[in-house]
Tab-separated table of C-alpha atoms in Angstrom:
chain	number	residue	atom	x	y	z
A	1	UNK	CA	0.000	0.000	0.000
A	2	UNK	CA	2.582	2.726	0.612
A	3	UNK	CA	4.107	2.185	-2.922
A	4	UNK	CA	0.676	2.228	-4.197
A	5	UNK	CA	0.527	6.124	-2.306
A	6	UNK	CA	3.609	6.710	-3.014
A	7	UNK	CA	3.274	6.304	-7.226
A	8	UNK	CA	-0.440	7.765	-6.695
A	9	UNK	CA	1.242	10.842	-5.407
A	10	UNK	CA	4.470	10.947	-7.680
A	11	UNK	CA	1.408	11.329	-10.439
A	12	UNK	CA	-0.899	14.184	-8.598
A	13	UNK	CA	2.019	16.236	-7.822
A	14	UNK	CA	2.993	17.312	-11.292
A	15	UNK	CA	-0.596	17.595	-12.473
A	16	UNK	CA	-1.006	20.153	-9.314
A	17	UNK	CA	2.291	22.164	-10.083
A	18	UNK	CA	1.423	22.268	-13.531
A	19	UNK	CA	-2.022	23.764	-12.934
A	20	UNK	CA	-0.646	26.210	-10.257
A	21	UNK	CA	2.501	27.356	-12.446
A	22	UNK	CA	-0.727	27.462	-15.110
A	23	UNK	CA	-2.690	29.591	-13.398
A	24	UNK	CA	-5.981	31.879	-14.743
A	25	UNK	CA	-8.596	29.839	-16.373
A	26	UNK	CA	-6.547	26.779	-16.426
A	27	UNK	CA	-5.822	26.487	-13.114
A	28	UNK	CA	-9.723	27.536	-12.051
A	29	UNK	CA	-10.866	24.405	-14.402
A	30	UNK	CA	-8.873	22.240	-13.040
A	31	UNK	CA	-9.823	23.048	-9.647
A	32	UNK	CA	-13.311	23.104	-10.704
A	33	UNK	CA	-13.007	18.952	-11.593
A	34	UNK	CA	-11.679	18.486	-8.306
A	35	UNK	CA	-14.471	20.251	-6.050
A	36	UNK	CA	-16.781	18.777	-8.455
A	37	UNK	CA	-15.765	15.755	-7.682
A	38	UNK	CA	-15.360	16.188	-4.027
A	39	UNK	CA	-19.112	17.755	-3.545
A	40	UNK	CA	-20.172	13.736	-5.162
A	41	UNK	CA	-18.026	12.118	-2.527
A	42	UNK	CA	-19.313	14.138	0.350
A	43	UNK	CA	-23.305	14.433	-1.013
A	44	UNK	CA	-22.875	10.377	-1.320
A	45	UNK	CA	-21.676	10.489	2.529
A	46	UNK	CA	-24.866	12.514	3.488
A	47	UNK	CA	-27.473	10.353	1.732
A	48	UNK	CA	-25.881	7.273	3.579
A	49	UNK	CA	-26.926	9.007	6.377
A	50	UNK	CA	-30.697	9.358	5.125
A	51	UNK	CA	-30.985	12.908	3.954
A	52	UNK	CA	-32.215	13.619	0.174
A	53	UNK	CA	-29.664	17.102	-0.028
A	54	UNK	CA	-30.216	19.092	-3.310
A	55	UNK	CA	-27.042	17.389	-5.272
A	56	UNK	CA	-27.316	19.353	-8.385
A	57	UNK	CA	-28.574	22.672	-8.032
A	58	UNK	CA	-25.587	22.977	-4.996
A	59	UNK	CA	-23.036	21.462	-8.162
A	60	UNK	CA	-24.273	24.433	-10.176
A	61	UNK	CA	-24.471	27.352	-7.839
A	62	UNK	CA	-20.994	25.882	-5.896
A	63	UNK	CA	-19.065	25.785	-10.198
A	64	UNK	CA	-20.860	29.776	-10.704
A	65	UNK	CA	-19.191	30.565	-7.775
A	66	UNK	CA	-16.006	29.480	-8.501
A	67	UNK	CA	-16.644	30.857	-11.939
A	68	UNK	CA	-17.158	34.379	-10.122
A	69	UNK	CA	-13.946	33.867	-8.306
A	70	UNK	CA	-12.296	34.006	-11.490
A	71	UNK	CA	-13.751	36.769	-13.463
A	72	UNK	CA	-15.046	39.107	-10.982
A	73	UNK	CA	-13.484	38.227	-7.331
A	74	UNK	CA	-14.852	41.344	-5.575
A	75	UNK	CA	-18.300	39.665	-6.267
A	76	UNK	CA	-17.555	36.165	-4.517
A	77	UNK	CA	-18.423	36.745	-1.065
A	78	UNK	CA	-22.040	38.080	-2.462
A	79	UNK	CA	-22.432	34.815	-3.996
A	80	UNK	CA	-22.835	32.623	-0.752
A	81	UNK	CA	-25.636	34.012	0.552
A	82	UNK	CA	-27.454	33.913	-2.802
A	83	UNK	CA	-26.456	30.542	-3.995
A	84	UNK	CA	-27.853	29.393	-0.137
A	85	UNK	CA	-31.322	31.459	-0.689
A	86	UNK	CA	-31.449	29.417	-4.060
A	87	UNK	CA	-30.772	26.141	-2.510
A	88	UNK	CA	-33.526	26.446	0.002
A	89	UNK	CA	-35.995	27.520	-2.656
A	90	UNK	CA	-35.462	24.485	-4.366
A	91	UNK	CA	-35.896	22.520	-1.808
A	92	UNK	CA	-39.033	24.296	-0.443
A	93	UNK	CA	-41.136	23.371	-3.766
A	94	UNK	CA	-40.199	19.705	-4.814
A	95	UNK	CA	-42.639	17.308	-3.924
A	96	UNK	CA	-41.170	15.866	-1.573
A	97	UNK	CA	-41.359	17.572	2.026
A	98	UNK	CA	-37.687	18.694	2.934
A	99	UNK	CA	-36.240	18.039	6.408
A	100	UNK	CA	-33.759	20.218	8.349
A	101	UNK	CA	-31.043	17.179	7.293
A	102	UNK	CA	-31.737	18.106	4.017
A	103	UNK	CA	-31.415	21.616	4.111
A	104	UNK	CA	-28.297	21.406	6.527
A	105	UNK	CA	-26.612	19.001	4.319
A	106	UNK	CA	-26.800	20.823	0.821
A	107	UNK	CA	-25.809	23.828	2.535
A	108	UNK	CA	-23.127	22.528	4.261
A	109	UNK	CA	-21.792	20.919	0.889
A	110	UNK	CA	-21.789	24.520	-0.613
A	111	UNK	CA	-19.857	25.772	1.843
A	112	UNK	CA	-17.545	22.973	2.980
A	113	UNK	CA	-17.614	21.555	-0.632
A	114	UNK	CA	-17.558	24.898	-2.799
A	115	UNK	CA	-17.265	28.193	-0.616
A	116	UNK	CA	-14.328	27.218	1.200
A	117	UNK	CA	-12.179	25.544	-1.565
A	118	UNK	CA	-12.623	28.690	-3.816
A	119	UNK	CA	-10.227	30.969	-2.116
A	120	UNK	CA	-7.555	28.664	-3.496
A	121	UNK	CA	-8.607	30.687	-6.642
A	122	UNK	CA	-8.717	33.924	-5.269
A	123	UNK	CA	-5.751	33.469	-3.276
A	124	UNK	CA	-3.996	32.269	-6.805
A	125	UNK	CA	-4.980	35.265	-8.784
A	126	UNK	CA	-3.389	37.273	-6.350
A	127	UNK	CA	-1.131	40.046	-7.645
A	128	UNK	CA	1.230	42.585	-6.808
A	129	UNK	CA	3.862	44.702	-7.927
A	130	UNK	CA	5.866	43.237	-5.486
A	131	UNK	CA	9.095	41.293	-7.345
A	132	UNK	CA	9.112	37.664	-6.325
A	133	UNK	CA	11.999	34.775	-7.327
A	134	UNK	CA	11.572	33.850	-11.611
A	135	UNK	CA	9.270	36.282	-11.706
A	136	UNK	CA	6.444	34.175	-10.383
A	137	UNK	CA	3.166	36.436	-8.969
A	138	UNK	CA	2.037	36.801	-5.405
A	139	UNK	CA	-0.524	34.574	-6.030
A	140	UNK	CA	1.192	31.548	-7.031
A	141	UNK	CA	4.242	32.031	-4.622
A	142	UNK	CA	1.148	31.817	-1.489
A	143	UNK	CA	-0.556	28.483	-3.577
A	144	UNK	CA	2.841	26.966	-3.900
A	145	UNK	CA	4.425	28.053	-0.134
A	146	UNK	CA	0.621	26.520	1.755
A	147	UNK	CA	0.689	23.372	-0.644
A	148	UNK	CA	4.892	22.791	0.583
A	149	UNK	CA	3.399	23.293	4.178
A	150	UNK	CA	0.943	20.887	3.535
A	151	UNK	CA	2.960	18.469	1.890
A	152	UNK	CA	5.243	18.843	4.453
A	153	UNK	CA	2.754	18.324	7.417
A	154	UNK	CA	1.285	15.587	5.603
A	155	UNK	CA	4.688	13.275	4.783
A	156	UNK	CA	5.882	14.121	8.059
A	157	UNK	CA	2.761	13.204	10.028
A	158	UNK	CA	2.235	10.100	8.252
A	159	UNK	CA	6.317	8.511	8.518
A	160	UNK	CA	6.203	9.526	12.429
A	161	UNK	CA	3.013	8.299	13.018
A	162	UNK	CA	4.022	5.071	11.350
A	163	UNK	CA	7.452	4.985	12.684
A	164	UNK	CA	7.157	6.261	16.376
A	165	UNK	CA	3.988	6.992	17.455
A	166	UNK	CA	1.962	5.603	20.176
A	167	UNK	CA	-0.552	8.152	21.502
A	168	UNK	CA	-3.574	7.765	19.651
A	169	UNK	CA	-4.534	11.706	19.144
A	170	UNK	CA	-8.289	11.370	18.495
A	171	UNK	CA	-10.636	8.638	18.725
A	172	UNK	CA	-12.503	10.673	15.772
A	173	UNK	CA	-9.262	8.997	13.616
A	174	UNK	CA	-7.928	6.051	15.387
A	175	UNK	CA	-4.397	5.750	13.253
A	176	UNK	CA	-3.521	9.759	14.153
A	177	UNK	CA	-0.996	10.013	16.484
A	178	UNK	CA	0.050	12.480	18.942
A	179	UNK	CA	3.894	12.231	17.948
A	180	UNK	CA	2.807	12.239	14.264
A	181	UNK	CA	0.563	15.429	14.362
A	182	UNK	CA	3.710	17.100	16.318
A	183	UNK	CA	6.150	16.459	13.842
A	184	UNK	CA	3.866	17.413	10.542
A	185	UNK	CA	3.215	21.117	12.520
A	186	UNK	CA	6.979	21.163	13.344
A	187	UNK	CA	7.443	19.784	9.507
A	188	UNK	CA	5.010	22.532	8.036
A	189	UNK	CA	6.379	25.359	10.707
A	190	UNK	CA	9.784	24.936	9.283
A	191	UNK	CA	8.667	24.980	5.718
A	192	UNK	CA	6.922	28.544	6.117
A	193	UNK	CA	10.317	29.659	8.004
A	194	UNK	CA	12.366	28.962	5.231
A	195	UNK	CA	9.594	30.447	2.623
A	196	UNK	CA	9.483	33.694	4.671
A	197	UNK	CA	13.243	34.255	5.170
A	198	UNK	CA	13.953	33.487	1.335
A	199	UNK	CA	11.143	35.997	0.574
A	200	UNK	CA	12.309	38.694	2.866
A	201	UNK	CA	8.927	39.197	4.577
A	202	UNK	CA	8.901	41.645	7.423
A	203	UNK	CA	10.118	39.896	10.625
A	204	UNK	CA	10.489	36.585	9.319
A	205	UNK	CA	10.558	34.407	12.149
A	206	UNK	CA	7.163	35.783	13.306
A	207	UNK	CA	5.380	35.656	9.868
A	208	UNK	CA	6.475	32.161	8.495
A	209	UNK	CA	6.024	30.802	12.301
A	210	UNK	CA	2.493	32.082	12.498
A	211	UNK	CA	2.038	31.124	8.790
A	212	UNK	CA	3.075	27.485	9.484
A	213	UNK	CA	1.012	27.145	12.390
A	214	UNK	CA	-2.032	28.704	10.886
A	215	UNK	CA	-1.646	25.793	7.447
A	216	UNK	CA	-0.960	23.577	10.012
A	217	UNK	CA	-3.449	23.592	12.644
A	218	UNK	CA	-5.736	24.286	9.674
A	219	UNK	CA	-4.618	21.209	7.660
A	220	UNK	CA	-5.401	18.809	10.923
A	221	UNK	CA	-8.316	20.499	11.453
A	222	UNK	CA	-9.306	19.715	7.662
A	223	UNK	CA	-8.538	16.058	8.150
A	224	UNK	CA	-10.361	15.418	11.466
A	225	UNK	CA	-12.953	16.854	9.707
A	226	UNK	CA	-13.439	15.065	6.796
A	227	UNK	CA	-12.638	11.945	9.246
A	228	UNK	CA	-15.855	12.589	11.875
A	229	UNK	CA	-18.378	12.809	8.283
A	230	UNK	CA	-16.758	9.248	7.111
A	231	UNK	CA	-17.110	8.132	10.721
A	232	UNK	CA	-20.333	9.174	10.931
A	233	UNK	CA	-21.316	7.609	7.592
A	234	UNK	CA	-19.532	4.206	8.494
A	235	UNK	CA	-16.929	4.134	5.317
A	236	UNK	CA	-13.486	3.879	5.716
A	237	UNK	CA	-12.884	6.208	2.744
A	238	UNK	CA	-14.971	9.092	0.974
A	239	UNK	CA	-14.383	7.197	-2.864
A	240	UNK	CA	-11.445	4.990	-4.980
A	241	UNK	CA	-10.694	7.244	-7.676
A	242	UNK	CA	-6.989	7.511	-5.694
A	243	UNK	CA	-5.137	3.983	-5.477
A	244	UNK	CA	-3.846	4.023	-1.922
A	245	UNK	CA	-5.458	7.100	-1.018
A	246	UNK	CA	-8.955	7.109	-1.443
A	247	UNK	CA	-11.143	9.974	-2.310
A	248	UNK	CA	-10.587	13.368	-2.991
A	249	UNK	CA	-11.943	13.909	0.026
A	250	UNK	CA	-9.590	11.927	1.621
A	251	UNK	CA	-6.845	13.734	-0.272
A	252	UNK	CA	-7.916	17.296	-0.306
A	253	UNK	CA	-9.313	17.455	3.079
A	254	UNK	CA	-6.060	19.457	4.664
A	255	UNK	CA	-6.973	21.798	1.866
A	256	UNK	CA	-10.347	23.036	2.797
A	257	UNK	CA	-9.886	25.360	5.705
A	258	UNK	CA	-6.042	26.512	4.922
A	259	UNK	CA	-7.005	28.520	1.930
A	260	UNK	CA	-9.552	31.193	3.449
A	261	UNK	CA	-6.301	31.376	6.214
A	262	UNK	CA	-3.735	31.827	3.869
A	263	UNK	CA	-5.603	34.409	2.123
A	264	UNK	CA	-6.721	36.917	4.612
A	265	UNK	CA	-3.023	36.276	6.325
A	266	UNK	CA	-1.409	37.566	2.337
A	267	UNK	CA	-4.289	40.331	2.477
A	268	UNK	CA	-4.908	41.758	5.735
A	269	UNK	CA	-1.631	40.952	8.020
A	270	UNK	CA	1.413	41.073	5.497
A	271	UNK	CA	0.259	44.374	4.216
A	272	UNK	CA	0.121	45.468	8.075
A	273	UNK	CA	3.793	45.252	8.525
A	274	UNK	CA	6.574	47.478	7.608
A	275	UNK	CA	8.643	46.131	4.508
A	276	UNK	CA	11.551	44.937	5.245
């Protein structure tokens, strides 16, 4: 099985640099497959459960959004609260009485499934006129920094686990480890450390610490997650369409709640320091 992850993930990698070095349109598409896909894996974990959740009209509002993100990013945020007005309207007049599961669950999958993944395109069409290394833009110098910090959290979680740990961290995710989770937040940490000092960002040592431990706090967060809904559902994984991983839920779950972090970190609190 670990050869099986390990040439799953030789594979992926590329495919994601490519689409992040990419960027615009290409890289939105892409991303929109993924979340597409994701939103199927989690709506089929909420019917297990009982609850009829309104699976395609939340696909369509949760791809215009992402479409908005895109072209007009200033718009996003009013998307939300329209999409969710149009998801309860549909559920309000099919023949079929909805329930408060129902309702709860197609909401949640636009924002777990759609809201919170798109800031991975705003935070990618980022731009400055700051100069950053090969002439790369803001944008994809934050995508590529958070998905090292993953990376790094995740390979680093997952060897110490296997190798040392003992102390189970969560009964929510029985294989987790205390030792393991402490070595993918020191793994990340250092990661963001070495991105901020070769960036020269104000005070380096305080913005790639709190960077780390923001992706990584996030990124466990994101997998516990994503780990309580397949516990919940009984399923050991979200799908198969990753040999040796499982889903893209199971994959992308660190990925969910680091964005939205990551990008309000690059917008609000890096502009509030002096430059270096």
């Amino acid at each position: 099985m670990p050869w099986v992850r390990i040439i799953s993930a030789l594979i992926a990698i590329p495919l994601a640099l490519m689409a992040i070095m990419f960027g615009g349109w290409g890289f939105t598409i892409a991303f929109s497959l993924l979340i597409f896909l994701g939103q199927q894996e989690y709506f089929q974990l909420a019917r297990s459960k009982g609850s009829e959740p309104a699976v395609k009209t939340t696909l369509f509002v949760s791809q215009v959004l992402l479409i908005v993100c895109q072209s007009k990013p200033e718009f996003a945020d009013a998307v939300l609260p329209i999409a969710g007005t149009f998801i309860c309207f549909y559920l309000l007049f099919q023949p079929k009485f909805a329930t408060i599961a129902d309702i709860s669950a197609s909401v949640l999958g636009l924002f777990y499934g759609g809201y919170l993944p798109s800031y991975w395109i705003r935070l990618r069409g980022l731009d400055s006129n700051i100069s950053y290394p090969w002439q790369l833009s803001e944008g994809c110098i934050f995508v590529l920094l958070t998905f090292a910090c993953i990376w790094a959290s995740d390979i680093g979680s997952y060897t110490i686990g296997k190798l040392v740990g003992r102390t189970r961290l969560s009964d929510i995710s029985p294989k987790k480890t205390v030792e393991g989770a402490a070595f993918g937040l020191l793994s990340c940490v250092t990661v963001a450390l070495t991105g901020a000092y070769y960036l020269h960002w104000s005070a380096w040592y305080f913005t790639g610490g709190a960077l780390g431990l923001l992706i990584g706090v996030a990124s466990l967060l994101g997998d516990l997650t994503e780990s309580m809904m397949k516990r919940d559902a009984g399923v050991k994984d979200s799908g198969q369409i990753m040999p040796g991983h499982g889903g893209i839920l199971d994959r992308a779950d660190s990925y969910v709640f680091t964005a939205p972090l990551v990008y309000y970190f690059a917008t609000i609190v890096l502009p509030l320091l002096p430059p270096q």
